[in-house]
mmCIF file of C-alpha atoms in Angstrom:
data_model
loop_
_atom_site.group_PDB
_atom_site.id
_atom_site.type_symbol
_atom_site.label_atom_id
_atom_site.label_comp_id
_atom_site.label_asym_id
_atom_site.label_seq_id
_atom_site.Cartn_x
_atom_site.Cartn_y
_atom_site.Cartn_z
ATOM 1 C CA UNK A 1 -16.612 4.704 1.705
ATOM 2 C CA UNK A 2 -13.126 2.828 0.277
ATOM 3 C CA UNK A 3 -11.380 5.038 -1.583
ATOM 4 C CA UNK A 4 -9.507 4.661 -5.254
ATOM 5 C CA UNK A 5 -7.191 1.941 -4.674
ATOM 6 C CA UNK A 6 -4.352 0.453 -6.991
ATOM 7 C CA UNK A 7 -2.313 -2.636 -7.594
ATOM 8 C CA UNK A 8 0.784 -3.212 -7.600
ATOM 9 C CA UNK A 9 2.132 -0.618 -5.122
ATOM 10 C CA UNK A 10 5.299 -1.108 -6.926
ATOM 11 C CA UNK A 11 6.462 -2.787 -9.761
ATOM 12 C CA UNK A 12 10.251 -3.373 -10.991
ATOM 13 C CA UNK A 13 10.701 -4.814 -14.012
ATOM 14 C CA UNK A 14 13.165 -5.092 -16.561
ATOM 15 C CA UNK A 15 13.481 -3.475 -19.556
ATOM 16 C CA UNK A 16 11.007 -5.280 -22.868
ATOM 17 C CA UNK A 17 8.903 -6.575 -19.745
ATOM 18 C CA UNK A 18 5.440 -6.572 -19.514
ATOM 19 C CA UNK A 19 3.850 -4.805 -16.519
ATOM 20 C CA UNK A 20 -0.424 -4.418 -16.024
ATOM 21 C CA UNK A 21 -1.560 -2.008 -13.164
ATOM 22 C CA UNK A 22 -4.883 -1.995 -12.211
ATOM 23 C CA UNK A 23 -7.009 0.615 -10.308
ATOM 24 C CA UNK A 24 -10.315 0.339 -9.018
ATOM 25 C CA UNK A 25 -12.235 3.918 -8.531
ATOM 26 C CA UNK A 26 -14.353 4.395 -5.876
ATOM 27 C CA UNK A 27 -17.951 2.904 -6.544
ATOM 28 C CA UNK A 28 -20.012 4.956 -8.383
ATOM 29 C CA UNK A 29 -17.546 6.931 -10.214
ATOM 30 C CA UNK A 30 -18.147 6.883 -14.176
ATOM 31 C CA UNK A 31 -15.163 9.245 -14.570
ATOM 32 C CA UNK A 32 -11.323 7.308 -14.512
ATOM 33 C CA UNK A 33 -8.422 9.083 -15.263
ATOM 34 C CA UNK A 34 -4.983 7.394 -15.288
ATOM 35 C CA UNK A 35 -2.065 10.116 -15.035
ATOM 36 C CA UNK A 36 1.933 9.846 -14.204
ATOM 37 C CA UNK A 37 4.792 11.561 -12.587
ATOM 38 C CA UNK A 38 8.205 11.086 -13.941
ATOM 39 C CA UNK A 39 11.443 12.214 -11.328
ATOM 40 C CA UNK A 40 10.955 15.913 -10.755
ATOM 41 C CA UNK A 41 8.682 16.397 -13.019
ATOM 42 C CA UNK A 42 4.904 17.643 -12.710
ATOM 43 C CA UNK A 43 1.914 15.135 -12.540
ATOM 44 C CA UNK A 44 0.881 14.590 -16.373
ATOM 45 C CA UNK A 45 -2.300 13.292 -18.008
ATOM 46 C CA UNK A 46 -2.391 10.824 -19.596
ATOM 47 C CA UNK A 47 -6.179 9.414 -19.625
ATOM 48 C CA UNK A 48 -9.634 9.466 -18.948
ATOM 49 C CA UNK A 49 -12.532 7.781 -19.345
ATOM 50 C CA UNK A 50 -16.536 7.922 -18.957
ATOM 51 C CA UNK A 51 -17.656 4.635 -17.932
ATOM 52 C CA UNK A 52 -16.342 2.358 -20.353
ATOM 53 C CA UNK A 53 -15.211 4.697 -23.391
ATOM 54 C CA UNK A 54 -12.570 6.381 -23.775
ATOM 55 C CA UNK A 55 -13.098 10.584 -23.722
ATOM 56 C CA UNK A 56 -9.218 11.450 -23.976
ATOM 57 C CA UNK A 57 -6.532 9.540 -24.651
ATOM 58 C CA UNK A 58 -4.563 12.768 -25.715
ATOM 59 C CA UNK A 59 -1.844 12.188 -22.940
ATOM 60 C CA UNK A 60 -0.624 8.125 -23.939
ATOM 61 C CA UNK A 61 2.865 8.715 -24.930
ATOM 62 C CA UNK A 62 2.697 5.830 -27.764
ATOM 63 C CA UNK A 63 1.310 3.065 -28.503
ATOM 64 C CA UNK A 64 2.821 0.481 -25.897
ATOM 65 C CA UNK A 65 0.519 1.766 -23.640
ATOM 66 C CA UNK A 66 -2.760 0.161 -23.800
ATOM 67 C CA UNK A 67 -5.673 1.287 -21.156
ATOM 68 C CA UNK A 68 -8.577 -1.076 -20.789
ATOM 69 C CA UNK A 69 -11.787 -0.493 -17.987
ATOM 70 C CA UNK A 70 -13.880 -2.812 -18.368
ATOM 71 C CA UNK A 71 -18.025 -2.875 -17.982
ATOM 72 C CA UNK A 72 -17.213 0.420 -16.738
ATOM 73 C CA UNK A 73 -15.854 -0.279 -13.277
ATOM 74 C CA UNK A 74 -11.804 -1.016 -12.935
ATOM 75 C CA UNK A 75 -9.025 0.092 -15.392
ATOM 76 C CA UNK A 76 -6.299 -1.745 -16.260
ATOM 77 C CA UNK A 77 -2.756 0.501 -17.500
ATOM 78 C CA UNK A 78 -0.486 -1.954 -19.604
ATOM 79 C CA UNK A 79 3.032 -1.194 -20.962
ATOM 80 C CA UNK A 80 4.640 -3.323 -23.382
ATOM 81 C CA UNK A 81 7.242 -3.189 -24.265
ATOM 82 C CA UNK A 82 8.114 -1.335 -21.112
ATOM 83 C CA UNK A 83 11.289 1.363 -21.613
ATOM 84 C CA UNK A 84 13.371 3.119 -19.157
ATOM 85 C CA UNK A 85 11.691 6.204 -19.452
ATOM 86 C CA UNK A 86 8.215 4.841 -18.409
ATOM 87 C CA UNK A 87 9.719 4.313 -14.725
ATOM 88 C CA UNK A 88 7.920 7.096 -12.277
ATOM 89 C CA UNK A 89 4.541 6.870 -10.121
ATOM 90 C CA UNK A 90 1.564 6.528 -11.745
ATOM 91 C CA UNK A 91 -1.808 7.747 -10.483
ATOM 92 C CA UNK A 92 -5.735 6.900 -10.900
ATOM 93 C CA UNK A 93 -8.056 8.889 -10.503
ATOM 94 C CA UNK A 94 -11.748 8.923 -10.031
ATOM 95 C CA UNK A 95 -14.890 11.448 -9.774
ATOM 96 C CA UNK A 96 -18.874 11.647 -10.223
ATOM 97 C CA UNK A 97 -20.143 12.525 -13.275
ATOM 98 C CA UNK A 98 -21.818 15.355 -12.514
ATOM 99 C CA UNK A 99 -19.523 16.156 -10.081
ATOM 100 C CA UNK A 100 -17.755 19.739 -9.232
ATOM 101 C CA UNK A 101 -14.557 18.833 -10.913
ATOM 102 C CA UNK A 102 -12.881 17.418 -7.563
ATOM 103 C CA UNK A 103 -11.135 14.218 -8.368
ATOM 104 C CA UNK A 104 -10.368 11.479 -5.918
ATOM 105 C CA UNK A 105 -7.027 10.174 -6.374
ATOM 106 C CA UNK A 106 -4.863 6.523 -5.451
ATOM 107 C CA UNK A 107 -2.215 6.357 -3.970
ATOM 108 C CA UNK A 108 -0.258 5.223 -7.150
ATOM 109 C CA UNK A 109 2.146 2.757 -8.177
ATOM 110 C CA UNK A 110 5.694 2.525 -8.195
ATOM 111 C CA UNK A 111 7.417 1.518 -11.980
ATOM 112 C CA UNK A 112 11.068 0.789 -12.260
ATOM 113 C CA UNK A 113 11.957 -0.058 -15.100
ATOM 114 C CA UNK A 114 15.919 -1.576 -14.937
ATOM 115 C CA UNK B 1 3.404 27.835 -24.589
ATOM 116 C CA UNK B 2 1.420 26.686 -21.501
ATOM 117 C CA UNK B 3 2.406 26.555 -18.189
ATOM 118 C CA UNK B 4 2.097 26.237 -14.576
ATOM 119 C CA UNK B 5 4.518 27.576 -12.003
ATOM 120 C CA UNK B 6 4.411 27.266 -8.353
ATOM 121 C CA UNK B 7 7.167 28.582 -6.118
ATOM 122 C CA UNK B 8 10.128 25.646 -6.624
ATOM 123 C CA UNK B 9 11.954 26.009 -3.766
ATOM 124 C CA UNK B 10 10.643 25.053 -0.250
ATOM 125 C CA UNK B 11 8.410 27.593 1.992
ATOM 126 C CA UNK B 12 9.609 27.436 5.598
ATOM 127 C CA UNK B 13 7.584 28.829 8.150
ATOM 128 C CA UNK B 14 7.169 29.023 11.821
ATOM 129 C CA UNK B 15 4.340 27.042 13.617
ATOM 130 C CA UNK B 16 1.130 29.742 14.164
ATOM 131 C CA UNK B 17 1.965 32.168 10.778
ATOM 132 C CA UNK B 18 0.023 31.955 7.750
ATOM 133 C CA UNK B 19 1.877 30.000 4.922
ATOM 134 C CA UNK B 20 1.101 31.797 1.142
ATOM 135 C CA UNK B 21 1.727 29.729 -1.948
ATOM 136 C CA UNK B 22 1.378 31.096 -5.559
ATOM 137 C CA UNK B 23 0.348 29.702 -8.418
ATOM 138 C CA UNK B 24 0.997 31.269 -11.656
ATOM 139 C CA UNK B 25 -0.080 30.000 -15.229
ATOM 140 C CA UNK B 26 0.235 31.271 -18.983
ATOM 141 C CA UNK B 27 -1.273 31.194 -21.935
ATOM 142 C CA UNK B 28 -4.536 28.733 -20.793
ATOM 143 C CA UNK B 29 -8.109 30.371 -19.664
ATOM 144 C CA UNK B 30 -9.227 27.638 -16.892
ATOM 145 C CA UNK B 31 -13.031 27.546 -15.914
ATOM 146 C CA UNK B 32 -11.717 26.835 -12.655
ATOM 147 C CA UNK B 33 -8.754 25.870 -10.137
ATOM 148 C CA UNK B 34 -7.777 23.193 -7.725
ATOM 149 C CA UNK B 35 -5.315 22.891 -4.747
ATOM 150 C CA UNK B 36 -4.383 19.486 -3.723
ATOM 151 C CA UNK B 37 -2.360 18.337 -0.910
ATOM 152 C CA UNK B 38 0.280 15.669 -1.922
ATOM 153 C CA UNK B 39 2.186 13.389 1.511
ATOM 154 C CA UNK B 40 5.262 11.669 0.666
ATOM 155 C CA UNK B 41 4.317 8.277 -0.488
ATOM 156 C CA UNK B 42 0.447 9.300 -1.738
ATOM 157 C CA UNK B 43 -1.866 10.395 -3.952
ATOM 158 C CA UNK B 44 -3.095 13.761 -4.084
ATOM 159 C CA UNK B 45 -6.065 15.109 -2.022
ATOM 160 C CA UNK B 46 -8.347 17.269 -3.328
ATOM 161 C CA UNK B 47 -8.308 20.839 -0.697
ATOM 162 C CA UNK B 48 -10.345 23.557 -2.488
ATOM 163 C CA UNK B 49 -11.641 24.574 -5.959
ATOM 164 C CA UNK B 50 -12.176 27.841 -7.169
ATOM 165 C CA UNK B 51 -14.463 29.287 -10.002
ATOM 166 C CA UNK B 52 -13.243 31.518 -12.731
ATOM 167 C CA UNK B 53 -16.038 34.130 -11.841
ATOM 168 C CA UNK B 54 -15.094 33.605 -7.674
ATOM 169 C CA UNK B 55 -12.212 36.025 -5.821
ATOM 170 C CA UNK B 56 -11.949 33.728 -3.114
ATOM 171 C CA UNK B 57 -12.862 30.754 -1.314
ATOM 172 C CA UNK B 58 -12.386 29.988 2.359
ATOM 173 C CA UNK B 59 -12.599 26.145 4.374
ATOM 174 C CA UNK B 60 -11.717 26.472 7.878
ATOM 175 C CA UNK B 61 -7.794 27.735 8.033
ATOM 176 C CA UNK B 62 -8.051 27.516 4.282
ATOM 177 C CA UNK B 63 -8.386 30.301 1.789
ATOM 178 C CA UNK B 64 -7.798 30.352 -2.162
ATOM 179 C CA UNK B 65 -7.845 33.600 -4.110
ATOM 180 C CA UNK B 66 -8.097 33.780 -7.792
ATOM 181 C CA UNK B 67 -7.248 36.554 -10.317
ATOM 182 C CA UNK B 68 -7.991 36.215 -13.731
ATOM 183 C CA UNK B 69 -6.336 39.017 -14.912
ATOM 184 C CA UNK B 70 -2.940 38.414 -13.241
ATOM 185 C CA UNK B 71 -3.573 34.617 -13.985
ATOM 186 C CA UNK B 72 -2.448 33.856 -10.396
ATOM 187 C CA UNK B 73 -3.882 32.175 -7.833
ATOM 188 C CA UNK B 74 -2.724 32.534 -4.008
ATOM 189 C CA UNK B 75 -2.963 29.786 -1.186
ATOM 190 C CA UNK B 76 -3.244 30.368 2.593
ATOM 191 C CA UNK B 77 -2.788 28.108 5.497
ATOM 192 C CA UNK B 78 -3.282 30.169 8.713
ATOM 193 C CA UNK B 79 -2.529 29.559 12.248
ATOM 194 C CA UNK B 80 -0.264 27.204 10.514
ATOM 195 C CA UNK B 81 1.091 23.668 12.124
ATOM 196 C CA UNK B 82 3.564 21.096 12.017
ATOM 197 C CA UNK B 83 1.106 18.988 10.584
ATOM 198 C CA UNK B 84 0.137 21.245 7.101
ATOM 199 C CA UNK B 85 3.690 20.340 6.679
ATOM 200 C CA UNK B 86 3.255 18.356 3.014
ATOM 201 C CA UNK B 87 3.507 19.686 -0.578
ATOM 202 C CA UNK B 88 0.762 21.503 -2.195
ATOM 203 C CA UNK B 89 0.123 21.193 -5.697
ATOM 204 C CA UNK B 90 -2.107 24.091 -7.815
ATOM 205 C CA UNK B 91 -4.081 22.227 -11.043
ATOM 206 C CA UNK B 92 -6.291 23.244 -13.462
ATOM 207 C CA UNK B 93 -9.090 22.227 -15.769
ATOM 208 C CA UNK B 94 -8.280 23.898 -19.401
ATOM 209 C CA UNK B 95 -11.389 23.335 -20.527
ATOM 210 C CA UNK B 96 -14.201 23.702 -17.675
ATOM 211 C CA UNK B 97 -16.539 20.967 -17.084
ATOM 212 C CA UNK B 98 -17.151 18.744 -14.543
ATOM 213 C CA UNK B 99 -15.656 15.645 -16.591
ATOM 214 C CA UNK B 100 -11.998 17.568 -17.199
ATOM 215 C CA UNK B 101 -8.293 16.524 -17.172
ATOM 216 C CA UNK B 102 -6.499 18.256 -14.642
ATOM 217 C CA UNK B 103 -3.104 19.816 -15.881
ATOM 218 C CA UNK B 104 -0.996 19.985 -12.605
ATOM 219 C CA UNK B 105 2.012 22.746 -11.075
ATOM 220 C CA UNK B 106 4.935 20.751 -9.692
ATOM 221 C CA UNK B 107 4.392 21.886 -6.409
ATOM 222 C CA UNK B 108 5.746 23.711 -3.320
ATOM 223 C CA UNK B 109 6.698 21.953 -0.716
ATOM 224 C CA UNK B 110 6.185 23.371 3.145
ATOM 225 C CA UNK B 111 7.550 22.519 6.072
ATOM 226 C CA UNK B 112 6.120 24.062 9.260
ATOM 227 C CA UNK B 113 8.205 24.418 12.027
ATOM 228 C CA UNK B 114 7.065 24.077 15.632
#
């Protein structure tokens, strides 16, 4: 069974840029969450969704962050403008519905933001 | 306010002695708790969950306690090796349910020595 996978490993872009990341969950999956780690800091929320909707979006930091998963199967993370604070690793995550509340996680992607 | 605190500083240990990690948290009631293993470079991995109304759960050298009333929950690795050397991060749901965001420690890191 593949596993959650994301693209781009890592990203460096320049401050105002545009940047998309994309994560595919493992088949099956209705549950997506997107979360982040900043330097030093602790893994954070930031989203999640059931199938296509969106159940909590209580973690987006503002609104140049934009989450998309479309027909219910990959998710799509884009930040625009992007700011020097949004650099750090960020993480999908996927999980059954009626699972036991184990999520399956990427292994994340890279911003820099210069 | 709410938090989650896991030892900061690294845990050294010899190879063959039982590593313990704590995880302490204020001020949320979690239906349950997770331990994930993080490897430099990766995405979590899901180790053990443990219910609310559960003292302790074992998997092979594994073995989570959890205390409501101290609102601490411990880690073991025993007969530990070289190889459990990664960092270990303690998460929660706040809100139960298999569908939940997980609200993450920032993690002890543990380096086994042979």
């Amino acid at each position: 069974e593949a596993g959650v996978t994301q693209f781009p490993s890592h990203s460096v872009i320049e401050k105002g840029q545009t940047v998309t990341l994309r994560c595919d969950p493992i088949s099956g999956h209705d549950n997506l969450y997107w979360y982040r780690r900043v330097m030093g800091k602790e893994i954070k929320f930031l989203l999640h969704f059931v199938k296509e909707s969106k159940q909590d979006e209580s973690g987006m930091p503002n609104n140049r962050f934009l989450a998309e998963r479309t027909g219910g199967t990959y998710s799509t993370l884009k930040v625009q403008p992007a700011e020097l604070e949004d650099s750090g690793v960020y993480f999908c995550a996927s999980s059954w519905l009626a699972g036991g509340g184990e999520q399956y996680f990427g292994p994340g992607t890279r911003l820099t933001v210069t | 306010s709410q938090k989650i605190e896991q030892n900061s500083e690294a845990l050294n240990i010899q190879e063959g002695k039982t590593a313990t990690l704590t995880c302490n948290y204020t001020n949320y009631s979690p239906a349950y708790l997770q331990w994930y293993r993080q490897d430099p470079g990766r995405g979590p991995v899901f180790l053990l969950l443990i219910r609310e109304n559960e003292k302790e759960k074992r998997k092979e050298r594994l073995k989570v306690t959890f205390d409501t009333t101290l609102k601490q929950s411990l880690f073991h690795i025993t007969a530990s090796q070289p190889a459990d050397s990664a960092t270990y991060l303690c998460a929660l749901a706040p809100y139960g349910g298999a569908t939940n965001k997980l609200i993450f420690g920032t993690g002890t890191l543990l380096a086994v020595q042979p």
